[in-house]
Amino acid sequence: MTNFLVKTLANAAALAVAIWLVADITLTGDSTGRKALTLILVALVFGLVNIIVKPVVKLLSFPLFVLTLGLFTLVVNALMLLLTSWLCDKLDLSFHVEGFWTAVVGGLIISVVSWAVNLALPDND
């Protein structure tokens, strides 16, 4: 349970940094509390996408990972961010990623920030 909470907080922090740094990744809301709640819900959706879909995509695209020496990870992260944006649109959450290259930059930022936050937060699992 603690590990799930830590991962969700790390995802929320990473998404917040990506929203702050990249103009075409948007989170709208009428108040700060509403934005914070939406950010937590988006982090949950992003976590579920990474738990359920990402391993399948990585397994099916394993030859591309080997061929590109791991650089295909950027494409997979971008696709997971775009899938999260699409799911948030279907769930009526106000999170949107504008295009593929925006998702690549956002995915890179989210990966780095999530890694740093996971180092800083305790992990009791």
Backbone atoms as SQL, in Angstrom:
CREATE TABLE atoms (id INTEGER PRIMARY KEY, chain TEXT, resi INTEGER, resn TEXT, atom TEXT, x REAL, y REAL, z REAL);
INSERT INTO atoms VALUES
  (1, 'A', 1, 'MET', 'N', 0.830, -1.201, 0.000),
  (2, 'A', 1, 'MET', 'CA', 0.000, 0.000, 0.000),
  (3, 'A', 1, 'MET', 'C', 0.868, 1.255, 0.000),
  (4, 'A', 2, 'THR', 'N', 1.912, 1.240, 0.823),
  (5, 'A', 2, 'THR', 'CA', 2.809, 2.396, 0.887),
  (6, 'A', 2, 'THR', 'C', 3.513, 2.594, -0.451),
  (7, 'A', 3, 'ASN', 'N', 3.936, 1.485, -1.071),
  (8, 'A', 3, 'ASN', 'CA', 4.609, 1.576, -2.352),
  (9, 'A', 3, 'ASN', 'C', 3.687, 2.177, -3.414),
  (10, 'A', 4, 'PHE', 'N', 2.418, 1.799, -3.419),
  (11, 'A', 4, 'PHE', 'CA', 1.449, 2.349, -4.356),
  (12, 'A', 4, 'PHE', 'C', 1.278, 3.849, -4.149),
  (13, 'A', 5, 'LEU', 'N', 1.201, 4.270, -2.898),
  (14, 'A', 5, 'LEU', 'CA', 1.060, 5.689, -2.578),
  (15, 'A', 5, 'LEU', 'C', 2.295, 6.478, -3.007),
  (16, 'A', 6, 'VAL', 'N', 3.475, 5.917, -2.771),
  (17, 'A', 6, 'VAL', 'CA', 4.724, 6.574, -3.162),
  (18, 'A', 6, 'VAL', 'C', 4.799, 6.706, -4.673),
  (19, 'A', 7, 'LYS', 'N', 4.450, 5.642, -5.386),
  (20, 'A', 7, 'LYS', 'CA', 4.481, 5.693, -6.854),
  (21, 'A', 7, 'LYS', 'C', 3.471, 6.707, -7.398),
  (22, 'A', 8, 'THR', 'N', 2.295, 6.778, -6.790),
  (23, 'A', 8, 'THR', 'CA', 1.279, 7.733, -7.233),
  (24, 'A', 8, 'THR', 'C', 1.745, 9.166, -6.985),
  (25, 'A', 9, 'LEU', 'N', 2.334, 9.420, -5.818),
  (26, 'A', 9, 'LEU', 'CA', 2.863, 10.761, -5.535),
  (27, 'A', 9, 'LEU', 'C', 4.013, 11.121, -6.466),
  (28, 'A', 10, 'ALA', 'N', 4.861, 10.147, -6.768),
  (29, 'A', 10, 'ALA', 'CA', 5.963, 10.397, -7.703),
  (30, 'A', 10, 'ALA', 'C', 5.419, 10.703, -9.094),
  (31, 'A', 11, 'ASN', 'N', 4.409, 9.952, -9.532),
  (32, 'A', 11, 'ASN', 'CA', 3.786, 10.230, -10.831),
  (33, 'A', 11, 'ASN', 'C', 3.133, 11.602, -10.852),
  (34, 'A', 12, 'ALA', 'N', 2.452, 11.957, -9.767),
  (35, 'A', 12, 'ALA', 'CA', 1.797, 13.272, -9.702),
  (36, 'A', 12, 'ALA', 'C', 2.829, 14.393, -9.756),
  (37, 'A', 13, 'ALA', 'N', 3.923, 14.242, -9.026),
  (38, 'A', 13, 'ALA', 'CA', 4.976, 15.263, -9.054),
  (39, 'A', 13, 'ALA', 'C', 5.600, 15.363, -10.441),
  (40, 'A', 14, 'ALA', 'N', 5.861, 14.222, -11.062),
  (41, 'A', 14, 'ALA', 'CA', 6.459, 14.221, -12.395),
  (42, 'A', 14, 'ALA', 'C', 5.511, 14.829, -13.431),
  (43, 'A', 15, 'LEU', 'N', 4.243, 14.501, -13.341),
  (44, 'A', 15, 'LEU', 'CA', 3.260, 15.094, -14.254),
  (45, 'A', 15, 'LEU', 'C', 3.152, 16.601, -14.039),
  (46, 'A', 16, 'ALA', 'N', 3.211, 17.038, -12.780),
  (47, 'A', 16, 'ALA', 'CA', 3.135, 18.477, -12.488),
  (48, 'A', 16, 'ALA', 'C', 4.316, 19.216, -13.099),
  (49, 'A', 17, 'VAL', 'N', 5.495, 18.635, -13.009),
  (50, 'A', 17, 'VAL', 'CA', 6.679, 19.271, -13.602),
  (51, 'A', 17, 'VAL', 'C', 6.554, 19.317, -15.122),
  (52, 'A', 18, 'ALA', 'N', 6.069, 18.236, -15.727),
  (53, 'A', 18, 'ALA', 'CA', 5.891, 18.219, -17.185),
  (54, 'A', 18, 'ALA', 'C', 4.856, 19.256, -17.625),
  (55, 'A', 19, 'ILE', 'N', 3.781, 19.385, -16.859),
  (56, 'A', 19, 'ILE', 'CA', 2.759, 20.395, -17.176),
  (57, 'A', 19, 'ILE', 'C', 3.350, 21.790, -17.057),
  (58, 'A', 20, 'TRP', 'N', 4.187, 21.989, -16.068),
  (59, 'A', 20, 'TRP', 'CA', 4.801, 23.293, -15.831),
  (60, 'A', 20, 'TRP', 'C', 5.816, 23.643, -16.919),
  (61, 'A', 21, 'LEU', 'N', 6.586, 22.659, -17.401),
  (62, 'A', 21, 'LEU', 'CA', 7.661, 22.929, -18.358),
  (63, 'A', 21, 'LEU', 'C', 7.229, 22.914, -19.824),
  (64, 'A', 22, 'VAL', 'N', 6.235, 22.118, -20.160),
  (65, 'A', 22, 'VAL', 'CA', 5.844, 21.957, -21.565),
  (66, 'A', 22, 'VAL', 'C', 4.485, 22.633, -21.769),
  (67, 'A', 23, 'ALA', 'N', 4.458, 23.583, -22.690),
  (68, 'A', 23, 'ALA', 'CA', 3.246, 24.389, -22.898),
  (69, 'A', 23, 'ALA', 'C', 2.083, 23.575, -23.467),
  (70, 'A', 24, 'ASP', 'N', 2.372, 22.546, -24.248),
  (71, 'A', 24, 'ASP', 'CA', 1.298, 21.787, -24.889),
  (72, 'A', 24, 'ASP', 'C', 0.782, 20.613, -24.062),
  (73, 'A', 25, 'ILE', 'N', 1.253, 20.481, -22.834),
  (74, 'A', 25, 'ILE', 'CA', 0.675, 19.536, -21.887),
  (75, 'A', 25, 'ILE', 'C', -0.115, 20.383, -20.899),
  (76, 'A', 26, 'THR', 'N', -1.426, 20.219, -20.900),
  (77, 'A', 26, 'THR', 'CA', -2.269, 21.120, -20.124),
  (78, 'A', 26, 'THR', 'C', -3.114, 20.368, -19.101),
  (79, 'A', 27, 'LEU', 'N', -3.348, 21.045, -18.008),
  (80, 'A', 27, 'LEU', 'CA', -4.245, 20.588, -16.950),
  (81, 'A', 27, 'LEU', 'C', -5.071, 21.808, -16.578),
  (82, 'A', 28, 'THR', 'N', -6.358, 21.754, -16.842),
  (83, 'A', 28, 'THR', 'CA', -7.204, 22.912, -16.571),
  (84, 'A', 28, 'THR', 'C', -8.140, 22.624, -15.415),
  (85, 'A', 29, 'GLY', 'N', -8.548, 23.681, -14.796),
  (86, 'A', 29, 'GLY', 'CA', -9.485, 23.584, -13.687),
  (87, 'A', 29, 'GLY', 'C', -9.797, 24.972, -13.177),
  (88, 'A', 30, 'ASP', 'N', -10.884, 25.086, -12.433),
  (89, 'A', 30, 'ASP', 'CA', -11.304, 26.404, -11.972),
  (90, 'A', 30, 'ASP', 'C', -10.656, 26.818, -10.665),
  (91, 'A', 31, 'SER', 'N', -10.103, 25.881, -9.905),
  (92, 'A', 31, 'SER', 'CA', -9.459, 26.226, -8.649),
  (93, 'A', 31, 'SER', 'C', -8.228, 25.350, -8.449),
  (94, 'A', 32, 'THR', 'N', -7.398, 25.755, -7.511),
  (95, 'A', 32, 'THR', 'CA', -6.184, 25.000, -7.230),
  (96, 'A', 32, 'THR', 'C', -6.511, 23.619, -6.656),
  (97, 'A', 33, 'GLY', 'N', -7.505, 23.544, -5.811),
  (98, 'A', 33, 'GLY', 'CA', -7.912, 22.262, -5.246),
  (99, 'A', 33, 'GLY', 'C', -8.415, 21.306, -6.312),
  (100, 'A', 34, 'ARG', 'N', -9.191, 21.833, -7.242),
  (101, 'A', 34, 'ARG', 'CA', -9.711, 21.015, -8.350),
  (102, 'A', 34, 'ARG', 'C', -8.566, 20.523, -9.223),
  (103, 'A', 35, 'LYS', 'N', -7.569, 21.397, -9.491),
  (104, 'A', 35, 'LYS', 'CA', -6.410, 20.987, -10.280),
  (105, 'A', 35, 'LYS', 'C', -5.614, 19.905, -9.557),
  (106, 'A', 36, 'ALA', 'N', -5.453, 20.050, -8.245),
  (107, 'A', 36, 'ALA', 'CA', -4.697, 19.061, -7.470),
  (108, 'A', 36, 'ALA', 'C', -5.399, 17.708, -7.493),
  (109, 'A', 37, 'LEU', 'N', -6.710, 17.706, -7.328),
  (110, 'A', 37, 'LEU', 'CA', -7.473, 16.459, -7.381),
  (111, 'A', 37, 'LEU', 'C', -7.377, 15.829, -8.766),
  (112, 'A', 38, 'THR', 'N', -7.501, 16.642, -9.797),
  (113, 'A', 38, 'THR', 'CA', -7.378, 16.139, -11.164),
  (114, 'A', 38, 'THR', 'C', -5.987, 15.577, -11.406),
  (115, 'A', 39, 'LEU', 'N', -4.967, 16.237, -10.887),
  (116, 'A', 39, 'LEU', 'CA', -3.595, 15.764, -11.043),
  (117, 'A', 39, 'LEU', 'C', -3.405, 14.400, -10.376),
  (118, 'A', 40, 'ILE', 'N', -3.978, 14.205, -9.197),
  (119, 'A', 40, 'ILE', 'CA', -3.889, 12.911, -8.518),
  (120, 'A', 40, 'ILE', 'C', -4.615, 11.837, -9.330),
  (121, 'A', 41, 'LEU', 'N', -5.788, 12.165, -9.859),
  (122, 'A', 41, 'LEU', 'CA', -6.540, 11.199, -10.667),
  (123, 'A', 41, 'LEU', 'C', -5.799, 10.856, -11.961),
  (124, 'A', 42, 'VAL', 'N', -5.174, 11.861, -12.571),
  (125, 'A', 42, 'VAL', 'CA', -4.380, 11.615, -13.778),
  (126, 'A', 42, 'VAL', 'C', -3.179, 10.737, -13.431),
  (127, 'A', 43, 'ALA', 'N', -2.565, 10.973, -12.277),
  (128, 'A', 43, 'ALA', 'CA', -1.436, 10.144, -11.846),
  (129, 'A', 43, 'ALA', 'C', -1.872, 8.695, -11.642),
  (130, 'A', 44, 'LEU', 'N', -3.083, 8.498, -11.123),
  (131, 'A', 44, 'LEU', 'CA', -3.608, 7.138, -10.967),
  (132, 'A', 44, 'LEU', 'C', -3.829, 6.471, -12.327),
  (133, 'A', 45, 'VAL', 'N', -4.398, 7.204, -13.267),
  (134, 'A', 45, 'VAL', 'CA', -4.615, 6.672, -14.617),
  (135, 'A', 45, 'VAL', 'C', -3.265, 6.351, -15.260),
  (136, 'A', 46, 'PHE', 'N', -2.303, 7.252, -15.116),
  (137, 'A', 46, 'PHE', 'CA', -0.969, 7.050, -15.684),
  (138, 'A', 46, 'PHE', 'C', -0.306, 5.822, -15.063),
  (139, 'A', 47, 'GLY', 'N', -0.467, 5.651, -13.757),
  (140, 'A', 47, 'GLY', 'CA', 0.084, 4.476, -13.083),
  (141, 'A', 47, 'GLY', 'C', -0.552, 3.187, -13.574),
  (142, 'A', 48, 'LEU', 'N', -1.867, 3.195, -13.758),
  (143, 'A', 48, 'LEU', 'CA', -2.548, 2.000, -14.272),
  (144, 'A', 48, 'LEU', 'C', -2.116, 1.677, -15.705),
  (145, 'A', 49, 'VAL', 'N', -1.944, 2.703, -16.519),
  (146, 'A', 49, 'VAL', 'CA', -1.468, 2.486, -17.886),
  (147, 'A', 49, 'VAL', 'C', -0.070, 1.871, -17.848),
  (148, 'A', 50, 'ASN', 'N', 0.783, 2.379, -16.969),
  (149, 'A', 50, 'ASN', 'CA', 2.144, 1.856, -16.879),
  (150, 'A', 50, 'ASN', 'C', 2.188, 0.442, -16.307),
  (151, 'A', 51, 'ILE', 'N', 1.245, 0.094, -15.456),
  (152, 'A', 51, 'ILE', 'CA', 1.220, -1.250, -14.873),
  (153, 'A', 51, 'ILE', 'C', 0.629, -2.269, -15.843),
  (154, 'A', 52, 'ILE', 'N', -0.422, -1.887, -16.565),
  (155, 'A', 52, 'ILE', 'CA', -1.158, -2.849, -17.388),
  (156, 'A', 52, 'ILE', 'C', -0.652, -2.880, -18.834),
  (157, 'A', 53, 'VAL', 'N', -0.541, -1.727, -19.467),
  (158, 'A', 53, 'VAL', 'CA', -0.278, -1.682, -20.904),
  (159, 'A', 53, 'VAL', 'C', 1.217, -1.706, -21.229),
  (160, 'A', 54, 'LYS', 'N', 2.015, -0.982, -20.467),
  (161, 'A', 54, 'LYS', 'CA', 3.428, -0.819, -20.798),
  (162, 'A', 54, 'LYS', 'C', 4.199, -2.141, -20.879),
  (163, 'A', 55, 'PRO', 'N', 4.011, -3.088, -19.953),
  (164, 'A', 55, 'PRO', 'CA', 4.752, -4.359, -20.100),
  (165, 'A', 55, 'PRO', 'C', 4.410, -5.114, -21.383),
  (166, 'A', 56, 'VAL', 'N', 3.161, -5.070, -21.789),
  (167, 'A', 56, 'VAL', 'CA', 2.753, -5.751, -23.022),
  (168, 'A', 56, 'VAL', 'C', 3.415, -5.086, -24.226),
  (169, 'A', 57, 'VAL', 'N', 3.410, -3.764, -24.258),
  (170, 'A', 57, 'VAL', 'CA', 4.026, -3.038, -25.371),
  (171, 'A', 57, 'VAL', 'C', 5.529, -3.297, -25.401),
  (172, 'A', 58, 'LYS', 'N', 6.167, -3.309, -24.229),
  (173, 'A', 58, 'LYS', 'CA', 7.609, -3.563, -24.179),
  (174, 'A', 58, 'LYS', 'C', 7.939, -4.980, -24.645),
  (175, 'A', 59, 'LEU', 'N', 7.111, -5.936, -24.286),
  (176, 'A', 59, 'LEU', 'CA', 7.349, -7.315, -24.712),
  (177, 'A', 59, 'LEU', 'C', 7.201, -7.456, -26.226),
  (178, 'A', 60, 'LEU', 'N', 6.140, -6.859, -26.762),
  (179, 'A', 60, 'LEU', 'CA', 5.898, -6.972, -28.201),
  (180, 'A', 60, 'LEU', 'C', 6.919, -6.198, -29.038),
  (181, 'A', 61, 'SER', 'N', 7.500, -5.152, -28.465),
  (182, 'A', 61, 'SER', 'CA', 8.463, -4.345, -29.222),
  (183, 'A', 61, 'SER', 'C', 9.906, -4.613, -28.775),
  (184, 'A', 62, 'PHE', 'N', 10.144, -5.756, -28.143),
  (185, 'A', 62, 'PHE', 'CA', 11.488, -6.078, -27.663),
  (186, 'A', 62, 'PHE', 'C', 12.558, -6.000, -28.761),
  (187, 'A', 63, 'PRO', 'N', 12.300, -6.507, -29.986),
  (188, 'A', 63, 'PRO', 'CA', 13.333, -6.367, -31.028),
  (189, 'A', 63, 'PRO', 'C', 13.716, -4.911, -31.309),
  (190, 'A', 64, 'LEU', 'N', 12.753, -3.997, -31.211),
  (191, 'A', 64, 'LEU', 'CA', 13.073, -2.575, -31.427),
  (192, 'A', 64, 'LEU', 'C', 13.920, -2.017, -30.289),
  (193, 'A', 65, 'PHE', 'N', 13.690, -2.494, -29.070),
  (194, 'A', 65, 'PHE', 'CA', 14.531, -2.077, -27.949),
  (195, 'A', 65, 'PHE', 'C', 15.975, -2.515, -28.184),
  (196, 'A', 66, 'VAL', 'N', 16.156, -3.740, -28.636),
  (197, 'A', 66, 'VAL', 'CA', 17.499, -4.258, -28.893),
  (198, 'A', 66, 'VAL', 'C', 18.136, -3.511, -30.063),
  (199, 'A', 67, 'LEU', 'N', 17.380, -3.316, -31.117),
  (200, 'A', 67, 'LEU', 'CA', 17.891, -2.656, -32.318),
  (201, 'A', 67, 'LEU', 'C', 18.320, -1.211, -32.048),
  (202, 'A', 68, 'THR', 'N', 17.559, -0.497, -31.212),
  (203, 'A', 68, 'THR', 'CA', 17.865, 0.918, -30.939),
  (204, 'A', 68, 'THR', 'C', 18.667, 1.107, -29.655),
  (205, 'A', 69, 'LEU', 'N', 19.111, 0.012, -29.059),
  (206, 'A', 69, 'LEU', 'CA', 19.892, 0.044, -27.815),
  (207, 'A', 69, 'LEU', 'C', 19.145, 0.766, -26.693),
  (208, 'A', 70, 'GLY', 'N', 17.841, 0.572, -26.639),
  (209, 'A', 70, 'GLY', 'CA', 17.028, 1.118, -25.562),
  (210, 'A', 70, 'GLY', 'C', 16.403, 2.471, -25.834),
  (211, 'A', 71, 'LEU', 'N', 16.756, 3.105, -26.927),
  (212, 'A', 71, 'LEU', 'CA', 16.187, 4.426, -27.216),
  (213, 'A', 71, 'LEU', 'C', 14.707, 4.360, -27.557),
  (214, 'A', 72, 'PHE', 'N', 14.223, 3.186, -27.917),
  (215, 'A', 72, 'PHE', 'CA', 12.799, 3.036, -28.209),
  (216, 'A', 72, 'PHE', 'C', 11.955, 3.260, -26.953),
  (217, 'A', 73, 'THR', 'N', 12.596, 3.240, -25.790),
  (218, 'A', 73, 'THR', 'CA', 11.905, 3.529, -24.533),
  (219, 'A', 73, 'THR', 'C', 11.254, 4.906, -24.577),
  (220, 'A', 74, 'LEU', 'N', 11.891, 5.868, -25.226),
  (221, 'A', 74, 'LEU', 'CA', 11.312, 7.208, -25.354),
  (222, 'A', 74, 'LEU', 'C', 9.986, 7.162, -26.112),
  (223, 'A', 75, 'VAL', 'N', 9.927, 6.354, -27.155),
  (224, 'A', 75, 'VAL', 'CA', 8.697, 6.230, -27.938),
  (225, 'A', 75, 'VAL', 'C', 7.611, 5.553, -27.108),
  (226, 'A', 76, 'VAL', 'N', 7.975, 4.500, -26.373),
  (227, 'A', 76, 'VAL', 'CA', 6.997, 3.797, -25.543),
  (228, 'A', 76, 'VAL', 'C', 6.460, 4.727, -24.460),
  (229, 'A', 77, 'ASN', 'N', 7.344, 5.500, -23.809),
  (230, 'A', 77, 'ASN', 'CA', 6.900, 6.449, -22.785),
  (231, 'A', 77, 'ASN', 'C', 5.971, 7.503, -23.381),
  (232, 'A', 78, 'ALA', 'N', 6.283, 7.966, -24.581),
  (233, 'A', 78, 'ALA', 'CA', 5.419, 8.949, -25.242),
  (234, 'A', 78, 'ALA', 'C', 4.056, 8.344, -25.551),
  (235, 'A', 79, 'LEU', 'N', 4.035, 7.102, -26.004),
  (236, 'A', 79, 'LEU', 'CA', 2.757, 6.453, -26.306),
  (237, 'A', 79, 'LEU', 'C', 1.938, 6.232, -25.041),
  (238, 'A', 80, 'MET', 'N', 2.588, 5.931, -23.929),
  (239, 'A', 80, 'MET', 'CA', 1.866, 5.759, -22.666),
  (240, 'A', 80, 'MET', 'C', 1.273, 7.089, -22.199),
  (241, 'A', 81, 'LEU', 'N', 1.998, 8.185, -22.428),
  (242, 'A', 81, 'LEU', 'CA', 1.492, 9.506, -22.063),
  (243, 'A', 81, 'LEU', 'C', 0.319, 9.900, -22.959),
  (244, 'A', 82, 'LEU', 'N', 0.401, 9.588, -24.246),
  (245, 'A', 82, 'LEU', 'CA', -0.708, 9.865, -25.154),
  (246, 'A', 82, 'LEU', 'C', -1.928, 9.006, -24.815),
  (247, 'A', 83, 'LEU', 'N', -1.706, 7.758, -24.439),
  (248, 'A', 83, 'LEU', 'CA', -2.810, 6.898, -24.028),
  (249, 'A', 83, 'LEU', 'C', -3.467, 7.430, -22.755),
  (250, 'A', 84, 'THR', 'N', -2.654, 7.923, -21.831),
  (251, 'A', 84, 'THR', 'CA', -3.188, 8.530, -20.609),
  (252, 'A', 84, 'THR', 'C', -4.029, 9.753, -20.947),
  (253, 'A', 85, 'SER', 'N', -3.556, 10.573, -21.873),
  (254, 'A', 85, 'SER', 'CA', -4.319, 11.750, -22.296),
  (255, 'A', 85, 'SER', 'C', -5.657, 11.338, -22.905),
  (256, 'A', 86, 'TRP', 'N', -5.642, 10.314, -23.737),
  (257, 'A', 86, 'TRP', 'CA', -6.878, 9.843, -24.360),
  (258, 'A', 86, 'TRP', 'C', -7.846, 9.295, -23.315),
  (259, 'A', 87, 'LEU', 'N', -7.334, 8.493, -22.377),
  (260, 'A', 87, 'LEU', 'CA', -8.187, 7.947, -21.322),
  (261, 'A', 87, 'LEU', 'C', -8.759, 9.058, -20.435),
  (262, 'A', 88, 'CYS', 'N', -7.949, 10.057, -20.139),
  (263, 'A', 88, 'CYS', 'CA', -8.434, 11.183, -19.324),
  (264, 'A', 88, 'CYS', 'C', -9.530, 11.945, -20.049),
  (265, 'A', 89, 'ASP', 'N', -9.423, 12.037, -21.360),
  (266, 'A', 89, 'ASP', 'CA', -10.483, 12.674, -22.135),
  (267, 'A', 89, 'ASP', 'C', -11.773, 11.862, -22.028),
  (268, 'A', 90, 'LYS', 'N', -11.664, 10.544, -22.089),
  (269, 'A', 90, 'LYS', 'CA', -12.839, 9.681, -21.981),
  (270, 'A', 90, 'LYS', 'C', -13.427, 9.701, -20.569),
  (271, 'A', 91, 'LEU', 'N', -12.569, 9.904, -19.557),
  (272, 'A', 91, 'LEU', 'CA', -13.022, 9.958, -18.163),
  (273, 'A', 91, 'LEU', 'C', -13.417, 11.368, -17.733),
  (274, 'A', 92, 'ASP', 'N', -13.388, 12.318, -18.674),
  (275, 'A', 92, 'ASP', 'CA', -13.748, 13.713, -18.433),
  (276, 'A', 92, 'ASP', 'C', -12.821, 14.385, -17.422),
  (277, 'A', 93, 'LEU', 'N', -11.538, 14.026, -17.474),
  (278, 'A', 93, 'LEU', 'CA', -10.513, 14.718, -16.688),
  (279, 'A', 93, 'LEU', 'C', -9.857, 15.744, -17.603),
  (280, 'A', 94, 'SER', 'N', -9.529, 16.881, -17.072),
  (281, 'A', 94, 'SER', 'CA', -9.046, 17.989, -17.907),
  (282, 'A', 94, 'SER', 'C', -7.534, 17.954, -18.077),
  (283, 'A', 95, 'PHE', 'N', -7.026, 16.856, -18.620),
  (284, 'A', 95, 'PHE', 'CA', -5.598, 16.689, -18.910),
  (285, 'A', 95, 'PHE', 'C', -5.473, 16.401, -20.392),
  (286, 'A', 96, 'HIS', 'N', -4.536, 17.107, -21.070),
  (287, 'A', 96, 'HIS', 'CA', -4.394, 16.910, -22.507),
  (288, 'A', 96, 'HIS', 'C', -2.933, 17.074, -22.922),
  (289, 'A', 97, 'VAL', 'N', -2.504, 16.165, -23.797),
  (290, 'A', 97, 'VAL', 'CA', -1.188, 16.243, -24.433),
  (291, 'A', 97, 'VAL', 'C', -1.441, 16.489, -25.910),
  (292, 'A', 98, 'GLU', 'N', -0.800, 17.526, -26.461),
  (293, 'A', 98, 'GLU', 'CA', -1.143, 18.012, -27.792),
  (294, 'A', 98, 'GLU', 'C', -0.694, 17.110, -28.943),
  (295, 'A', 99, 'GLY', 'N', 0.497, 16.561, -28.919),
  (296, 'A', 99, 'GLY', 'CA', 0.965, 15.771, -30.057),
  (297, 'A', 99, 'GLY', 'C', 2.054, 14.802, -29.657),
  (298, 'A', 100, 'PHE', 'N', 2.549, 14.052, -30.650),
  (299, 'A', 100, 'PHE', 'CA', 3.538, 13.018, -30.364),
  (300, 'A', 100, 'PHE', 'C', 4.842, 13.594, -29.839),
  (301, 'A', 101, 'TRP', 'N', 5.371, 14.629, -30.482),
  (302, 'A', 101, 'TRP', 'CA', 6.670, 15.168, -30.046),
  (303, 'A', 101, 'TRP', 'C', 6.559, 15.836, -28.682),
  (304, 'A', 102, 'THR', 'N', 5.422, 16.419, -28.404),
  (305, 'A', 102, 'THR', 'CA', 5.176, 16.940, -27.063),
  (306, 'A', 102, 'THR', 'C', 5.172, 15.799, -26.058),
  (307, 'A', 103, 'ALA', 'N', 4.580, 14.671, -26.439),
  (308, 'A', 103, 'ALA', 'CA', 4.558, 13.502, -25.560),
  (309, 'A', 103, 'ALA', 'C', 5.960, 12.926, -25.356),
  (310, 'A', 104, 'VAL', 'N', 6.806, 12.986, -26.381),
  (311, 'A', 104, 'VAL', 'CA', 8.191, 12.508, -26.228),
  (312, 'A', 104, 'VAL', 'C', 8.924, 13.353, -25.198),
  (313, 'A', 105, 'VAL', 'N', 8.821, 14.672, -25.326),
  (314, 'A', 105, 'VAL', 'CA', 9.478, 15.571, -24.365),
  (315, 'A', 105, 'VAL', 'C', 8.870, 15.386, -22.976),
  (316, 'A', 106, 'GLY', 'N', 7.552, 15.316, -22.905),
  (317, 'A', 106, 'GLY', 'CA', 6.883, 15.098, -21.624),
  (318, 'A', 106, 'GLY', 'C', 7.254, 13.771, -20.992),
  (319, 'A', 107, 'GLY', 'N', 7.329, 12.718, -21.800),
  (320, 'A', 107, 'GLY', 'CA', 7.724, 11.411, -21.292),
  (321, 'A', 107, 'GLY', 'C', 9.140, 11.410, -20.749),
  (322, 'A', 108, 'LEU', 'N', 10.034, 12.130, -21.414),
  (323, 'A', 108, 'LEU', 'CA', 11.412, 12.240, -20.928),
  (324, 'A', 108, 'LEU', 'C', 11.460, 12.977, -19.598),
  (325, 'A', 109, 'ILE', 'N', 10.726, 14.078, -19.492),
  (326, 'A', 109, 'ILE', 'CA', 10.677, 14.843, -18.247),
  (327, 'A', 109, 'ILE', 'C', 10.064, 14.004, -17.134),
  (328, 'A', 110, 'ILE', 'N', 8.981, 13.320, -17.421),
  (329, 'A', 110, 'ILE', 'CA', 8.311, 12.496, -16.412),
  (330, 'A', 110, 'ILE', 'C', 9.227, 11.374, -15.941),
  (331, 'A', 111, 'SER', 'N', 9.963, 10.761, -16.851),
  (332, 'A', 111, 'SER', 'CA', 10.884, 9.690, -16.461),
  (333, 'A', 111, 'SER', 'C', 11.967, 10.191, -15.516),
  (334, 'A', 112, 'VAL', 'N', 12.572, 11.319, -15.846),
  (335, 'A', 112, 'VAL', 'CA', 13.653, 11.860, -15.022),
  (336, 'A', 112, 'VAL', 'C', 13.138, 12.313, -13.662),
  (337, 'A', 113, 'VAL', 'N', 12.032, 13.046, -13.643),
  (338, 'A', 113, 'VAL', 'CA', 11.493, 13.550, -12.373),
  (339, 'A', 113, 'VAL', 'C', 10.977, 12.403, -11.513),
  (340, 'A', 114, 'SER', 'N', 10.317, 11.435, -12.127),
  (341, 'A', 114, 'SER', 'CA', 9.810, 10.290, -11.374),
  (342, 'A', 114, 'SER', 'C', 10.960, 9.497, -10.752),
  (343, 'A', 115, 'TRP', 'N', 12.019, 9.326, -11.490),
  (344, 'A', 115, 'TRP', 'CA', 13.207, 8.647, -10.964),
  (345, 'A', 115, 'TRP', 'C', 13.774, 9.410, -9.767),
  (346, 'A', 116, 'ALA', 'N', 13.898, 10.728, -9.879),
  (347, 'A', 116, 'ALA', 'CA', 14.449, 11.538, -8.791),
  (348, 'A', 116, 'ALA', 'C', 13.535, 11.531, -7.561),
  (349, 'A', 117, 'VAL', 'N', 12.237, 11.628, -7.770),
  (350, 'A', 117, 'VAL', 'CA', 11.298, 11.625, -6.646),
  (351, 'A', 117, 'VAL', 'C', 11.276, 10.260, -5.968),
  (352, 'A', 118, 'ASN', 'N', 11.348, 9.192, -6.744),
  (353, 'A', 118, 'ASN', 'CA', 11.396, 7.851, -6.158),
  (354, 'A', 118, 'ASN', 'C', 12.661, 7.640, -5.332),
  (355, 'A', 119, 'LEU', 'N', 13.739, 8.295, -5.692),
  (356, 'A', 119, 'LEU', 'CA', 14.952, 8.231, -4.875),
  (357, 'A', 119, 'LEU', 'C', 14.764, 8.951, -3.548),
  (358, 'A', 120, 'ALA', 'N', 14.048, 10.074, -3.594),
  (359, 'A', 120, 'ALA', 'CA', 13.883, 10.890, -2.396),
  (360, 'A', 120, 'ALA', 'C', 12.821, 10.346, -1.445),
  (361, 'A', 121, 'LEU', 'N', 11.748, 9.771, -1.980),
  (362, 'A', 121, 'LEU', 'CA', 10.665, 9.270, -1.131),
  (363, 'A', 121, 'LEU', 'C', 11.003, 7.878, -0.596),
  (364, 'A', 122, 'PRO', 'N', 10.535, 7.562, 0.609),
  (365, 'A', 122, 'PRO', 'CA', 10.826, 6.241, 1.168),
  (366, 'A', 122, 'PRO', 'C', 10.049, 5.150, 0.453),
  (367, 'A', 123, 'ASP', 'N', 10.657, 3.993, 0.390),
  (368, 'A', 123, 'ASP', 'CA', 10.027, 2.842, -0.255),
  (369, 'A', 123, 'ASP', 'C', 10.121, 1.666, 0.697),
  (370, 'A', 124, 'ASN', 'N', 9.004, 1.319, 1.326),
  (371, 'A', 124, 'ASN', 'CA', 8.991, 0.265, 2.341),
  (372, 'A', 124, 'ASN', 'C', 8.503, -1.067, 1.807),
  (373, 'A', 125, 'ASP', 'N', 8.587, -1.273, 0.509),
  (374, 'A', 125, 'ASP', 'CA', 8.083, -2.507, -0.069),
  (375, 'A', 125, 'ASP', 'C', 9.202, -3.506, -0.267);
